[in-house]
Amino acid sequence: MSTRTASLAVASALATAVTALAAPLATAGGMSMSGSMMMKQREHTMAELHTGKFVRCFGVALAGHNDCYAGPGTTCAGTASRNYQGNAFKLVPTGTCTAITTPYVTIVHGHGSLSKITEAGR
Amino acid sequence: MSPWADLQERFAGALRCPERPPPVGCNGPDGLPDVKRFDVYRNNVLAGLIDALAQSYPVVRRLLGAECFEETARRFVAGHLPRSPVLLEYGQEFAAFLDRFEPLAALAYLPDVARIERAWLEAYHAADAPPLNPGALARIPAERAADVCLTLHPSVRLVRSRCAALTIWRLNVTDGPVTGPEPIALDASAQDALLARPEAEVDVIALAPGAAEFIAALASGRTLGDATECARNAHEPFDLTEHLTALLGGGWITSAHLKRRRTRGP
């Protein structure tokens, strides 16, 4: 593609995008969104914001991040001297990964066995 | 090294290694070395940091199970004491740690799931910025369209994975079941994810092929023309209209400017 043709293609794409977005909300449903990239419930979020029921709370930390760990000795969990220092924990995954199979790895549920990564099928 | 810096160094060293005795000079109220009190303190530091990691990486924790996560986190913490007083920033190196963590090497997707969780957290706490009104771009003359530089929203994060990390993250980000009675087989094809918080919620979007190259190019300040070329080099066909519409419509672009044309010699 020549530089000129390429830049015309960019201009055309930009113009189409701008026109589509300038039209009323209905275009969101009518836009060509064949790919997996799409607008995601933006109207819904905005509507919630505008009802006033949904309060923007930027800067509010997730649970745990606001806690002051400078002095967790004040909580009963923090008074133990060694509970996180032992080495008795298991490194065998027992969570949901045991139910996931990919061509890279198979973990047999209930066994917790970790097979080596294989590149088979790649 | 000053005595104070030396004490700090030894104190931090003893925090990292449970086997080490308290640093000399670290005494109880009776003026004598107090191993048990120091152990409580050391345990609290570990507990707090492991908890912080669990809060930041709930999907990794769910994938591994509580016990395995705790042990993994404990080993991470031992090598990564906080460098910032902001606990929210703690654990940035967790994904890279998992890349090299031999005992869990079989879970090839795990580091990328951690990257998605970190990107989510960063997007959630990123600065606000009003989106660009797409109408502002209508004034740009067609022959200059390829010279437009777009500024992405400060919360935009890109995570590229050669595994199905995004699918795995999605399946585990809620408490619902991840599978039926049979193990689920996930396609291991590469997945690119875009995370951004243009409004109050973090959007997590699966990207079409070429889109990651396109967005990365825009993020590095390349022009629309250059970014489109990057996308097309990575994947043909690449639907520029669709991606521009999504980026502008999603509120992921905050400003635009024209790159000055280089004056070329004859």
PDB file of N, CA and C in Angstrom, chain A residues 11 13 16-18 21 31 34-37 42 46 49 54 56 58 62-63 65 69 72-73 78-86 89-97 99-101 103-105 107 114-115 117 122, chain B residues 39-40 42-44 46-48 50-51 55-56 62-65 67-68 70-72 74-75 87 103 105-107 109 121 128 142 145 162 172 179 183-186 188 197 199-200 206 241-243 245 248-249:
ATOM      1  N   ALA A  11      -7.593   8.203   7.197  1.00  0.00           N
ATOM      2  CA  ALA A  11      -8.540   9.317   7.229  1.00  0.00           C
ATOM      3  C   ALA A  11      -9.977   8.816   7.161  1.00  0.00           C
ATOM      4  N   ALA A  13     -11.107   5.821   7.993  1.00  0.00           N
ATOM      5  CA  ALA A  13     -11.458   5.107   9.225  1.00  0.00           C
ATOM      6  C   ALA A  13     -11.769   6.094  10.348  1.00  0.00           C
ATOM      7  N   THR A  16     -15.132   7.744   9.745  1.00  0.00           N
ATOM      8  CA  THR A  16     -16.243   6.822  10.029  1.00  0.00           C
ATOM      9  C   THR A  16     -16.452   6.679  11.533  1.00  0.00           C
ATOM     10  N   ALA A  17     -15.329   6.536  12.253  1.00  0.00           N
ATOM     11  CA  ALA A  17     -15.427   6.381  13.710  1.00  0.00           C
ATOM     12  C   ALA A  17     -16.065   7.611  14.345  1.00  0.00           C
ATOM     13  N   VAL A  18     -15.602   8.771  13.925  1.00  0.00           N
ATOM     14  CA  VAL A  18     -16.118  10.012  14.509  1.00  0.00           C
ATOM     15  C   VAL A  18     -17.606  10.171  14.213  1.00  0.00           C
ATOM     16  N   LEU A  21     -19.680   7.801  16.323  1.00  0.00           N
ATOM     17  CA  LEU A  21     -19.769   8.184  17.728  1.00  0.00           C
ATOM     18  C   LEU A  21     -20.575   9.465  17.926  1.00  0.00           C
ATOM     19  N   MET A  31     -23.137  -0.497  15.706  1.00  0.00           N
ATOM     20  CA  MET A  31     -21.785  -0.438  15.187  1.00  0.00           C
ATOM     21  C   MET A  31     -21.292  -1.813  14.797  1.00  0.00           C
ATOM     22  N   SER A  34     -17.592  -6.660  15.003  1.00  0.00           N
ATOM     23  CA  SER A  34     -17.402  -8.077  14.697  1.00  0.00           C
ATOM     24  C   SER A  34     -16.260  -8.661  15.522  1.00  0.00           C
ATOM     25  N   GLY A  35     -15.260  -7.856  15.816  1.00  0.00           N
ATOM     26  CA  GLY A  35     -14.139  -8.374  16.596  1.00  0.00           C
ATOM     27  C   GLY A  35     -14.510  -8.506  18.055  1.00  0.00           C
ATOM     28  N   SER A  36     -13.550  -8.955  18.826  1.00  0.00           N
ATOM     29  CA  SER A  36     -13.875  -9.161  20.232  1.00  0.00           C
ATOM     30  C   SER A  36     -13.709  -7.877  21.033  1.00  0.00           C
ATOM     31  N   MET A  37     -13.109  -6.841  20.395  1.00  0.00           N
ATOM     32  CA  MET A  37     -12.946  -5.581  21.098  1.00  0.00           C
ATOM     33  C   MET A  37     -14.243  -4.794  20.983  1.00  0.00           C
ATOM     34  N   ARG A  42     -20.802   0.688  28.738  1.00  0.00           N
ATOM     35  CA  ARG A  42     -20.492   2.033  29.163  1.00  0.00           C
ATOM     36  C   ARG A  42     -21.749   2.807  29.534  1.00  0.00           C
ATOM     37  N   MET A  46     -22.611   4.607  33.032  1.00  0.00           N
ATOM     38  CA  MET A  46     -22.938   6.023  33.082  1.00  0.00           C
ATOM     39  C   MET A  46     -24.324   6.214  33.711  1.00  0.00           C
ATOM     40  N   LEU A  49     -24.097   5.896  37.332  1.00  0.00           N
ATOM     41  CA  LEU A  49     -23.468   7.077  37.922  1.00  0.00           C
ATOM     42  C   LEU A  49     -24.462   8.205  38.046  1.00  0.00           C
ATOM     43  N   PHE A  54     -24.780   5.152  42.614  1.00  0.00           N
ATOM     44  CA  PHE A  54     -23.441   4.601  42.490  1.00  0.00           C
ATOM     45  C   PHE A  54     -22.449   5.718  42.762  1.00  0.00           C
ATOM     46  N   ARG A  56     -18.823   7.270  42.961  1.00  0.00           N
ATOM     47  CA  ARG A  56     -17.434   7.083  42.547  1.00  0.00           C
ATOM     48  C   ARG A  56     -16.555   7.111  43.789  1.00  0.00           C
ATOM     49  N   PHE A  58     -12.946   6.745  43.927  1.00  0.00           N
ATOM     50  CA  PHE A  58     -11.542   6.618  43.539  1.00  0.00           C
ATOM     51  C   PHE A  58     -10.645   6.818  44.753  1.00  0.00           C
ATOM     52  N   LEU A  62      -8.752  -1.237  48.101  1.00  0.00           N
ATOM     53  CA  LEU A  62      -9.459  -2.488  48.259  1.00  0.00           C
ATOM     54  C   LEU A  62      -9.315  -2.939  49.708  1.00  0.00           C
ATOM     55  N   ALA A  63     -10.156  -3.843  50.094  1.00  0.00           N
ATOM     56  CA  ALA A  63     -10.074  -4.348  51.461  1.00  0.00           C
ATOM     57  C   ALA A  63      -8.647  -4.810  51.738  1.00  0.00           C
ATOM     58  N   HIS A  65      -5.909  -3.143  51.898  1.00  0.00           N
ATOM     59  CA  HIS A  65      -4.866  -2.181  51.596  1.00  0.00           C
ATOM     60  C   HIS A  65      -4.908  -0.949  52.478  1.00  0.00           C
ATOM     61  N   TYR A  69      -0.586  -2.112  58.850  1.00  0.00           N
ATOM     62  CA  TYR A  69       0.108  -3.297  59.310  1.00  0.00           C
ATOM     63  C   TYR A  69       1.289  -2.941  60.206  1.00  0.00           C
ATOM     64  N   PRO A  72      -0.085  -4.730  63.606  1.00  0.00           N
ATOM     65  CA  PRO A  72      -1.088  -5.783  63.694  1.00  0.00           C
ATOM     66  C   PRO A  72      -0.909  -6.641  64.933  1.00  0.00           C
ATOM     67  N   GLY A  73       0.104  -6.364  65.728  1.00  0.00           N
ATOM     68  CA  GLY A  73       0.250  -7.078  66.990  1.00  0.00           C
ATOM     69  C   GLY A  73      -0.935  -6.816  67.903  1.00  0.00           C
ATOM     70  N   GLY A  78      -2.157 -11.394  64.928  1.00  0.00           N
ATOM     71  CA  GLY A  78      -0.780 -10.936  64.832  1.00  0.00           C
ATOM     72  C   GLY A  78       0.077 -11.282  66.033  1.00  0.00           C
ATOM     73  N   THR A  79      -0.496 -11.870  67.032  1.00  0.00           N
ATOM     74  CA  THR A  79       0.296 -12.089  68.235  1.00  0.00           C
ATOM     75  C   THR A  79       1.117 -13.372  68.202  1.00  0.00           C
ATOM     76  N   ALA A  80       0.827 -14.205  67.202  1.00  0.00           N
ATOM     77  CA  ALA A  80       1.615 -15.427  67.114  1.00  0.00           C
ATOM     78  C   ALA A  80       3.031 -15.078  66.700  1.00  0.00           C
ATOM     79  N   SER A  81       3.965 -15.857  67.174  1.00  0.00           N
ATOM     80  CA  SER A  81       5.342 -15.514  66.856  1.00  0.00           C
ATOM     81  C   SER A  81       5.851 -16.258  65.634  1.00  0.00           C
ATOM     82  N   ARG A  82       5.167 -17.331  65.231  1.00  0.00           N
ATOM     83  CA  ARG A  82       5.776 -18.118  64.173  1.00  0.00           C
ATOM     84  C   ARG A  82       4.820 -18.622  63.102  1.00  0.00           C
ATOM     85  N   ASN A  83       3.526 -18.302  63.146  1.00  0.00           N
ATOM     86  CA  ASN A  83       2.609 -19.040  62.262  1.00  0.00           C
ATOM     87  C   ASN A  83       2.902 -18.870  60.774  1.00  0.00           C
ATOM     88  N   TYR A  84       3.516 -17.753  60.390  1.00  0.00           N
ATOM     89  CA  TYR A  84       3.854 -17.583  58.974  1.00  0.00           C
ATOM     90  C   TYR A  84       5.325 -17.879  58.704  1.00  0.00           C
ATOM     91  N   GLN A  85       6.006 -18.338  59.714  1.00  0.00           N
ATOM     92  CA  GLN A  85       7.436 -18.514  59.539  1.00  0.00           C
ATOM     93  C   GLN A  85       7.855 -19.965  59.383  1.00  0.00           C
ATOM     94  N   GLY A  86       6.899 -20.851  59.632  1.00  0.00           N
ATOM     95  CA  GLY A  86       7.254 -22.262  59.526  1.00  0.00           C
ATOM     96  C   GLY A  86       7.443 -22.640  58.080  1.00  0.00           C
ATOM     97  N   PHE A  89       3.901 -25.445  55.208  1.00  0.00           N
ATOM     98  CA  PHE A  89       2.864 -25.276  54.194  1.00  0.00           C
ATOM     99  C   PHE A  89       3.162 -26.144  52.986  1.00  0.00           C
ATOM    100  N   LYS A  90       2.099 -26.486  52.306  1.00  0.00           N
ATOM    101  CA  LYS A  90       2.262 -27.313  51.117  1.00  0.00           C
ATOM    102  C   LYS A  90       2.366 -26.444  49.875  1.00  0.00           C
ATOM    103  N   LEU A  91       3.209 -26.848  48.991  1.00  0.00           N
ATOM    104  CA  LEU A  91       3.309 -26.139  47.728  1.00  0.00           C
ATOM    105  C   LEU A  91       2.531 -26.848  46.624  1.00  0.00           C
ATOM    106  N   VAL A  92       1.691 -27.780  47.028  1.00  0.00           N
ATOM    107  CA  VAL A  92       0.878 -28.484  46.043  1.00  0.00           C
ATOM    108  C   VAL A  92      -0.406 -27.694  45.819  1.00  0.00           C
ATOM    109  N   PRO A  93      -0.632 -27.229  44.600  1.00  0.00           N
ATOM    110  CA  PRO A  93      -1.848 -26.452  44.363  1.00  0.00           C
ATOM    111  C   PRO A  93      -3.087 -27.311  44.552  1.00  0.00           C
ATOM    112  N   THR A  94      -4.024 -26.772  45.296  1.00  0.00           N
ATOM    113  CA  THR A  94      -5.280 -27.502  45.511  1.00  0.00           C
ATOM    114  C   THR A  94      -6.467 -26.646  45.097  1.00  0.00           C
ATOM    115  N   GLY A  95      -6.188 -25.501  44.494  1.00  0.00           N
ATOM    116  CA  GLY A  95      -7.274 -24.603  44.099  1.00  0.00           C
ATOM    117  C   GLY A  95      -7.882 -24.988  42.769  1.00  0.00           C
ATOM    118  N   THR A  96      -8.485 -23.997  42.118  1.00  0.00           N
ATOM    119  CA  THR A  96      -9.222 -24.286  40.895  1.00  0.00           C
ATOM    120  C   THR A  96      -8.316 -24.667  39.729  1.00  0.00           C
ATOM    121  N   CYS A  97      -7.008 -24.451  39.888  1.00  0.00           N
ATOM    122  CA  CYS A  97      -6.111 -24.811  38.776  1.00  0.00           C
ATOM    123  C   CYS A  97      -6.144 -26.306  38.519  1.00  0.00           C
ATOM    124  N   ALA A  99      -8.572 -27.974  38.022  1.00  0.00           N
ATOM    125  CA  ALA A  99      -9.657 -28.287  37.097  1.00  0.00           C
ATOM    126  C   ALA A  99      -9.381 -27.734  35.695  1.00  0.00           C
ATOM    127  N   ILE A 100      -8.238 -27.094  35.542  1.00  0.00           N
ATOM    128  CA  ILE A 100      -7.948 -26.468  34.248  1.00  0.00           C
ATOM    129  C   ILE A 100      -6.935 -27.290  33.482  1.00  0.00           C
ATOM    130  N   THR A 101      -7.290 -27.592  32.272  1.00  0.00           N
ATOM    131  CA  THR A 101      -6.381 -28.342  31.426  1.00  0.00           C
ATOM    132  C   THR A 101      -6.013 -27.487  30.234  1.00  0.00           C
ATOM    133  N   PRO A 103      -3.080 -27.250  26.850  1.00  0.00           N
ATOM    134  CA  PRO A 103      -2.059 -28.059  26.170  1.00  0.00           C
ATOM    135  C   PRO A 103      -0.705 -27.973  26.865  1.00  0.00           C
ATOM    136  N   TYR A 104      -0.520 -26.960  27.706  1.00  0.00           N
ATOM    137  CA  TYR A 104       0.759 -26.828  28.391  1.00  0.00           C
ATOM    138  C   TYR A 104       0.873 -27.791  29.563  1.00  0.00           C
ATOM    139  N   VAL A 105      -0.238 -28.012  30.215  1.00  0.00           N
ATOM    140  CA  VAL A 105      -0.137 -28.692  31.493  1.00  0.00           C
ATOM    141  C   VAL A 105      -1.442 -29.406  31.822  1.00  0.00           C
ATOM    142  N   ILE A 107      -3.190 -31.034  35.248  1.00  0.00           N
ATOM    143  CA  ILE A 107      -3.105 -31.354  36.659  1.00  0.00           C
ATOM    144  C   ILE A 107      -4.279 -32.273  36.962  1.00  0.00           C
ATOM    145  N   LEU A 114       1.903 -32.351  39.436  1.00  0.00           N
ATOM    146  CA  LEU A 114       2.254 -31.352  38.429  1.00  0.00           C
ATOM    147  C   LEU A 114       3.111 -32.003  37.372  1.00  0.00           C
ATOM    148  N   SER A 115       2.585 -32.074  36.168  1.00  0.00           N
ATOM    149  CA  SER A 115       3.399 -32.641  35.114  1.00  0.00           C
ATOM    150  C   SER A 115       4.263 -31.536  34.505  1.00  0.00           C
ATOM    151  N   ILE A 117       5.888 -29.075  31.843  1.00  0.00           N
ATOM    152  CA  ILE A 117       5.322 -28.368  30.699  1.00  0.00           C
ATOM    153  C   ILE A 117       5.734 -29.074  29.428  1.00  0.00           C
ATOM    154  N   ARG A 122       1.802 -27.678  20.088  1.00  0.00           N
ATOM    155  CA  ARG A 122       2.099 -26.289  19.718  1.00  0.00           C
ATOM    156  C   ARG A 122       2.858 -26.268  18.414  1.00  0.00           C
TER     157      ARG A 122
ATOM    158  N   ASP B  39      10.193 -12.127  67.254  1.00  0.00           N
ATOM    159  CA  ASP B  39       9.477 -13.114  66.434  1.00  0.00           C
ATOM    160  C   ASP B  39       8.050 -12.656  66.141  1.00  0.00           C
ATOM    161  N   VAL B  40       7.400 -12.077  67.150  1.00  0.00           N
ATOM    162  CA  VAL B  40       6.038 -11.579  66.945  1.00  0.00           C
ATOM    163  C   VAL B  40       6.051 -10.493  65.875  1.00  0.00           C
ATOM    164  N   ARG B  42       8.317  -9.977  63.556  1.00  0.00           N
ATOM    165  CA  ARG B  42       8.684 -10.567  62.260  1.00  0.00           C
ATOM    166  C   ARG B  42       7.487 -11.284  61.648  1.00  0.00           C
ATOM    167  N   ASN B  43       6.754 -11.989  62.490  1.00  0.00           N
ATOM    168  CA  ASN B  43       5.577 -12.701  62.008  1.00  0.00           C
ATOM    169  C   ASN B  43       4.507 -11.726  61.509  1.00  0.00           C
ATOM    170  N   ASN B  44       4.372 -10.603  62.201  1.00  0.00           N
ATOM    171  CA  ASN B  44       3.391  -9.609  61.780  1.00  0.00           C
ATOM    172  C   ASN B  44       3.729  -9.012  60.426  1.00  0.00           C
ATOM    173  N   LEU B  46       5.417 -10.487  58.048  1.00  0.00           N
ATOM    174  CA  LEU B  46       5.100 -11.527  57.075  1.00  0.00           C
ATOM    175  C   LEU B  46       3.592 -11.624  56.847  1.00  0.00           C
ATOM    176  N   ALA B  47       2.843 -11.661  57.964  1.00  0.00           N
ATOM    177  CA  ALA B  47       1.386 -11.826  57.865  1.00  0.00           C
ATOM    178  C   ALA B  47       0.778 -10.671  57.081  1.00  0.00           C
ATOM    179  N   GLY B  48       1.235  -9.458  57.385  1.00  0.00           N
ATOM    180  CA  GLY B  48       0.692  -8.291  56.701  1.00  0.00           C
ATOM    181  C   GLY B  48       0.982  -8.316  55.209  1.00  0.00           C
ATOM    182  N   ILE B  50       1.801 -10.980  53.320  1.00  0.00           N
ATOM    183  CA  ILE B  50       1.114 -12.104  52.678  1.00  0.00           C
ATOM    184  C   ILE B  50      -0.356 -11.742  52.459  1.00  0.00           C
ATOM    185  N   ASP B  51      -0.961 -11.094  53.460  1.00  0.00           N
ATOM    186  CA  ASP B  51      -2.345 -10.639  53.318  1.00  0.00           C
ATOM    187  C   ASP B  51      -2.493  -9.635  52.182  1.00  0.00           C
ATOM    188  N   GLN B  55      -4.785  -9.991  48.854  1.00  0.00           N
ATOM    189  CA  GLN B  55      -5.789  -9.009  48.432  1.00  0.00           C
ATOM    190  C   GLN B  55      -5.560  -8.562  46.999  1.00  0.00           C
ATOM    191  N   SER B  56      -4.299  -8.471  46.615  1.00  0.00           N
ATOM    192  CA  SER B  56      -3.984  -8.000  45.265  1.00  0.00           C
ATOM    193  C   SER B  56      -4.133  -9.105  44.216  1.00  0.00           C
ATOM    194  N   ARG B  62      -6.980 -18.188  44.344  1.00  0.00           N
ATOM    195  CA  ARG B  62      -8.043 -19.160  44.109  1.00  0.00           C
ATOM    196  C   ARG B  62      -7.524 -20.322  43.269  1.00  0.00           C
ATOM    197  N   LEU B  63      -6.685 -20.020  42.298  1.00  0.00           N
ATOM    198  CA  LEU B  63      -6.121 -21.063  41.442  1.00  0.00           C
ATOM    199  C   LEU B  63      -5.245 -22.022  42.237  1.00  0.00           C
ATOM    200  N   LEU B  64      -4.472 -21.480  43.171  1.00  0.00           N
ATOM    201  CA  LEU B  64      -3.510 -22.305  43.910  1.00  0.00           C
ATOM    202  C   LEU B  64      -4.113 -22.967  45.139  1.00  0.00           C
ATOM    203  N   GLY B  65      -5.164 -22.368  45.665  1.00  0.00           N
ATOM    204  CA  GLY B  65      -5.662 -22.800  46.967  1.00  0.00           C
ATOM    205  C   GLY B  65      -4.940 -22.012  48.047  1.00  0.00           C
ATOM    206  N   GLU B  67      -3.513 -22.669  50.986  1.00  0.00           N
ATOM    207  CA  GLU B  67      -2.239 -23.132  51.573  1.00  0.00           C
ATOM    208  C   GLU B  67      -1.063 -22.926  50.629  1.00  0.00           C
ATOM    209  N   CYS B  68      -1.278 -23.331  49.395  1.00  0.00           N
ATOM    210  CA  CYS B  68      -0.204 -23.229  48.406  1.00  0.00           C
ATOM    211  C   CYS B  68       0.114 -21.767  48.129  1.00  0.00           C
ATOM    212  N   GLU B  70      -0.270 -19.291  50.205  1.00  0.00           N
ATOM    213  CA  GLU B  70       0.398 -18.730  51.374  1.00  0.00           C
ATOM    214  C   GLU B  70       1.896 -19.042  51.374  1.00  0.00           C
ATOM    215  N   GLU B  71       2.183 -20.283  51.020  1.00  0.00           N
ATOM    216  CA  GLU B  71       3.598 -20.680  50.999  1.00  0.00           C
ATOM    217  C   GLU B  71       4.335 -19.968  49.865  1.00  0.00           C
ATOM    218  N   THR B  72       3.675 -19.868  48.710  1.00  0.00           N
ATOM    219  CA  THR B  72       4.288 -19.151  47.582  1.00  0.00           C
ATOM    220  C   THR B  72       4.531 -17.693  47.968  1.00  0.00           C
ATOM    221  N   ARG B  74       4.817 -16.456  50.938  1.00  0.00           N
ATOM    222  CA  ARG B  74       5.827 -16.369  51.995  1.00  0.00           C
ATOM    223  C   ARG B  74       7.233 -16.344  51.387  1.00  0.00           C
ATOM    224  N   ARG B  75       7.432 -17.182  50.379  1.00  0.00           N
ATOM    225  CA  ARG B  75       8.753 -17.208  49.736  1.00  0.00           C
ATOM    226  C   ARG B  75       9.006 -15.925  48.953  1.00  0.00           C
ATOM    227  N   LEU B  87       1.137   0.254  50.727  1.00  0.00           N
ATOM    228  CA  LEU B  87       1.025  -1.199  50.634  1.00  0.00           C
ATOM    229  C   LEU B  87       0.386  -1.643  49.323  1.00  0.00           C
ATOM    230  N   PRO B 103       8.715 -24.549  41.538  1.00  0.00           N
ATOM    231  CA  PRO B 103       7.680 -25.495  41.992  1.00  0.00           C
ATOM    232  C   PRO B 103       6.344 -25.341  41.261  1.00  0.00           C
ATOM    233  N   ALA B 105       6.138 -24.161  38.042  1.00  0.00           N
ATOM    234  CA  ALA B 105       6.443 -23.907  36.632  1.00  0.00           C
ATOM    235  C   ALA B 105       5.429 -24.564  35.691  1.00  0.00           C
ATOM    236  N   ALA B 106       4.810 -25.632  36.172  1.00  0.00           N
ATOM    237  CA  ALA B 106       3.854 -26.324  35.314  1.00  0.00           C
ATOM    238  C   ALA B 106       2.627 -25.470  35.009  1.00  0.00           C
ATOM    239  N   LEU B 107       2.324 -24.531  35.899  1.00  0.00           N
ATOM    240  CA  LEU B 107       1.173 -23.658  35.658  1.00  0.00           C
ATOM    241  C   LEU B 107       1.647 -22.476  34.809  1.00  0.00           C
ATOM    242  N   TYR B 109       0.399 -20.556  32.807  1.00  0.00           N
ATOM    243  CA  TYR B 109      -0.457 -19.364  32.673  1.00  0.00           C
ATOM    244  C   TYR B 109      -0.449 -18.502  33.936  1.00  0.00           C
ATOM    245  N   LEU B 121      -5.405  -3.788  39.233  1.00  0.00           N
ATOM    246  CA  LEU B 121      -5.202  -2.954  40.422  1.00  0.00           C
ATOM    247  C   LEU B 121      -4.660  -1.579  40.039  1.00  0.00           C
ATOM    248  N   ASP B 128      -7.690   9.914  37.255  1.00  0.00           N
ATOM    249  CA  ASP B 128      -8.851  10.210  36.415  1.00  0.00           C
ATOM    250  C   ASP B 128      -8.425  11.075  35.235  1.00  0.00           C
ATOM    251  N   ALA B 142      -8.352  15.601   6.224  1.00  0.00           N
ATOM    252  CA  ALA B 142      -8.134  14.194   5.852  1.00  0.00           C
ATOM    253  C   ALA B 142      -6.663  13.901   5.564  1.00  0.00           C
ATOM    254  N   ALA B 145      -4.762  13.055   8.757  1.00  0.00           N
ATOM    255  CA  ALA B 145      -5.308  12.044   9.686  1.00  0.00           C
ATOM    256  C   ALA B 145      -4.242  11.056  10.166  1.00  0.00           C
ATOM    257  N   ARG B 162       0.757 -15.677  26.127  1.00  0.00           N
ATOM    258  CA  ARG B 162       0.770 -16.737  25.120  1.00  0.00           C
ATOM    259  C   ARG B 162      -0.147 -17.882  25.543  1.00  0.00           C
ATOM    260  N   ASN B 172     -12.206 -17.317  37.024  1.00  0.00           N
ATOM    261  CA  ASN B 172     -11.883 -17.397  38.455  1.00  0.00           C
ATOM    262  C   ASN B 172     -12.098 -16.107  39.221  1.00  0.00           C
ATOM    263  N   THR B 179     -15.729 -25.045  36.399  1.00  0.00           N
ATOM    264  CA  THR B 179     -15.857 -26.174  35.489  1.00  0.00           C
ATOM    265  C   THR B 179     -17.017 -27.064  35.899  1.00  0.00           C
ATOM    266  N   PRO B 183     -12.741 -31.934  33.832  1.00  0.00           N
ATOM    267  CA  PRO B 183     -11.792 -30.824  33.730  1.00  0.00           C
ATOM    268  C   PRO B 183     -12.029 -30.030  32.445  1.00  0.00           C
ATOM    269  N   ILE B 184     -11.921 -28.735  32.534  1.00  0.00           N
ATOM    270  CA  ILE B 184     -12.113 -27.943  31.327  1.00  0.00           C
ATOM    271  C   ILE B 184     -10.829 -27.879  30.526  1.00  0.00           C
ATOM    272  N   ALA B 185     -10.973 -27.942  29.253  1.00  0.00           N
ATOM    273  CA  ALA B 185      -9.807 -27.821  28.374  1.00  0.00           C
ATOM    274  C   ALA B 185      -9.805 -26.428  27.773  1.00  0.00           C
ATOM    275  N   LEU B 186      -8.756 -25.715  28.067  1.00  0.00           N
ATOM    276  CA  LEU B 186      -8.673 -24.355  27.557  1.00  0.00           C
ATOM    277  C   LEU B 186      -7.729 -24.292  26.378  1.00  0.00           C
ATOM    278  N   ALA B 188      -4.962 -22.937  24.293  1.00  0.00           N
ATOM    279  CA  ALA B 188      -3.763 -22.240  24.768  1.00  0.00           C
ATOM    280  C   ALA B 188      -3.311 -21.140  23.815  1.00  0.00           C
ATOM    281  N   ARG B 197      -9.845   2.038  33.204  1.00  0.00           N
ATOM    282  CA  ARG B 197     -10.939   2.501  34.043  1.00  0.00           C
ATOM    283  C   ARG B 197     -11.315   3.932  33.646  1.00  0.00           C
ATOM    284  N   GLU B 199     -14.205   5.232  33.616  1.00  0.00           N
ATOM    285  CA  GLU B 199     -15.178   5.759  34.574  1.00  0.00           C
ATOM    286  C   GLU B 199     -14.912   5.101  35.926  1.00  0.00           C
ATOM    287  N   ALA B 200     -15.972   4.595  36.556  1.00  0.00           N
ATOM    288  CA  ALA B 200     -15.804   4.065  37.908  1.00  0.00           C
ATOM    289  C   ALA B 200     -15.339   2.613  37.937  1.00  0.00           C
ATOM    290  N   ALA B 206     -11.008  -8.314  25.820  1.00  0.00           N
ATOM    291  CA  ALA B 206     -10.162  -9.199  25.019  1.00  0.00           C
ATOM    292  C   ALA B 206      -9.893  -8.524  23.680  1.00  0.00           C
ATOM    293  N   THR B 241     -11.246   1.126  11.629  1.00  0.00           N
ATOM    294  CA  THR B 241     -12.471   1.841  12.013  1.00  0.00           C
ATOM    295  C   THR B 241     -13.029   1.277  13.319  1.00  0.00           C
ATOM    296  N   GLU B 242     -13.092  -0.030  13.355  1.00  0.00           N
ATOM    297  CA  GLU B 242     -13.648  -0.693  14.547  1.00  0.00           C
ATOM    298  C   GLU B 242     -12.847  -0.345  15.798  1.00  0.00           C
ATOM    299  N   HIS B 243     -11.532  -0.357  15.654  1.00  0.00           N
ATOM    300  CA  HIS B 243     -10.690  -0.107  16.831  1.00  0.00           C
ATOM    301  C   HIS B 243     -10.716   1.346  17.257  1.00  0.00           C
ATOM    302  N   THR B 245     -13.241   3.337  16.801  1.00  0.00           N
ATOM    303  CA  THR B 245     -14.564   3.541  17.392  1.00  0.00           C
ATOM    304  C   THR B 245     -14.582   3.046  18.833  1.00  0.00           C
ATOM    305  N   LEU B 248     -12.236   5.354  21.095  1.00  0.00           N
ATOM    306  CA  LEU B 248     -12.826   6.671  21.355  1.00  0.00           C
ATOM    307  C   LEU B 248     -14.136   6.527  22.131  1.00  0.00           C
ATOM    308  N   GLY B 249     -14.937   5.552  21.717  1.00  0.00           N
ATOM    309  CA  GLY B 249     -16.244   5.344  22.361  1.00  0.00           C
ATOM    310  C   GLY B 249     -16.101   4.834  23.784  1.00  0.00           C
TER     311      GLY B 249
END
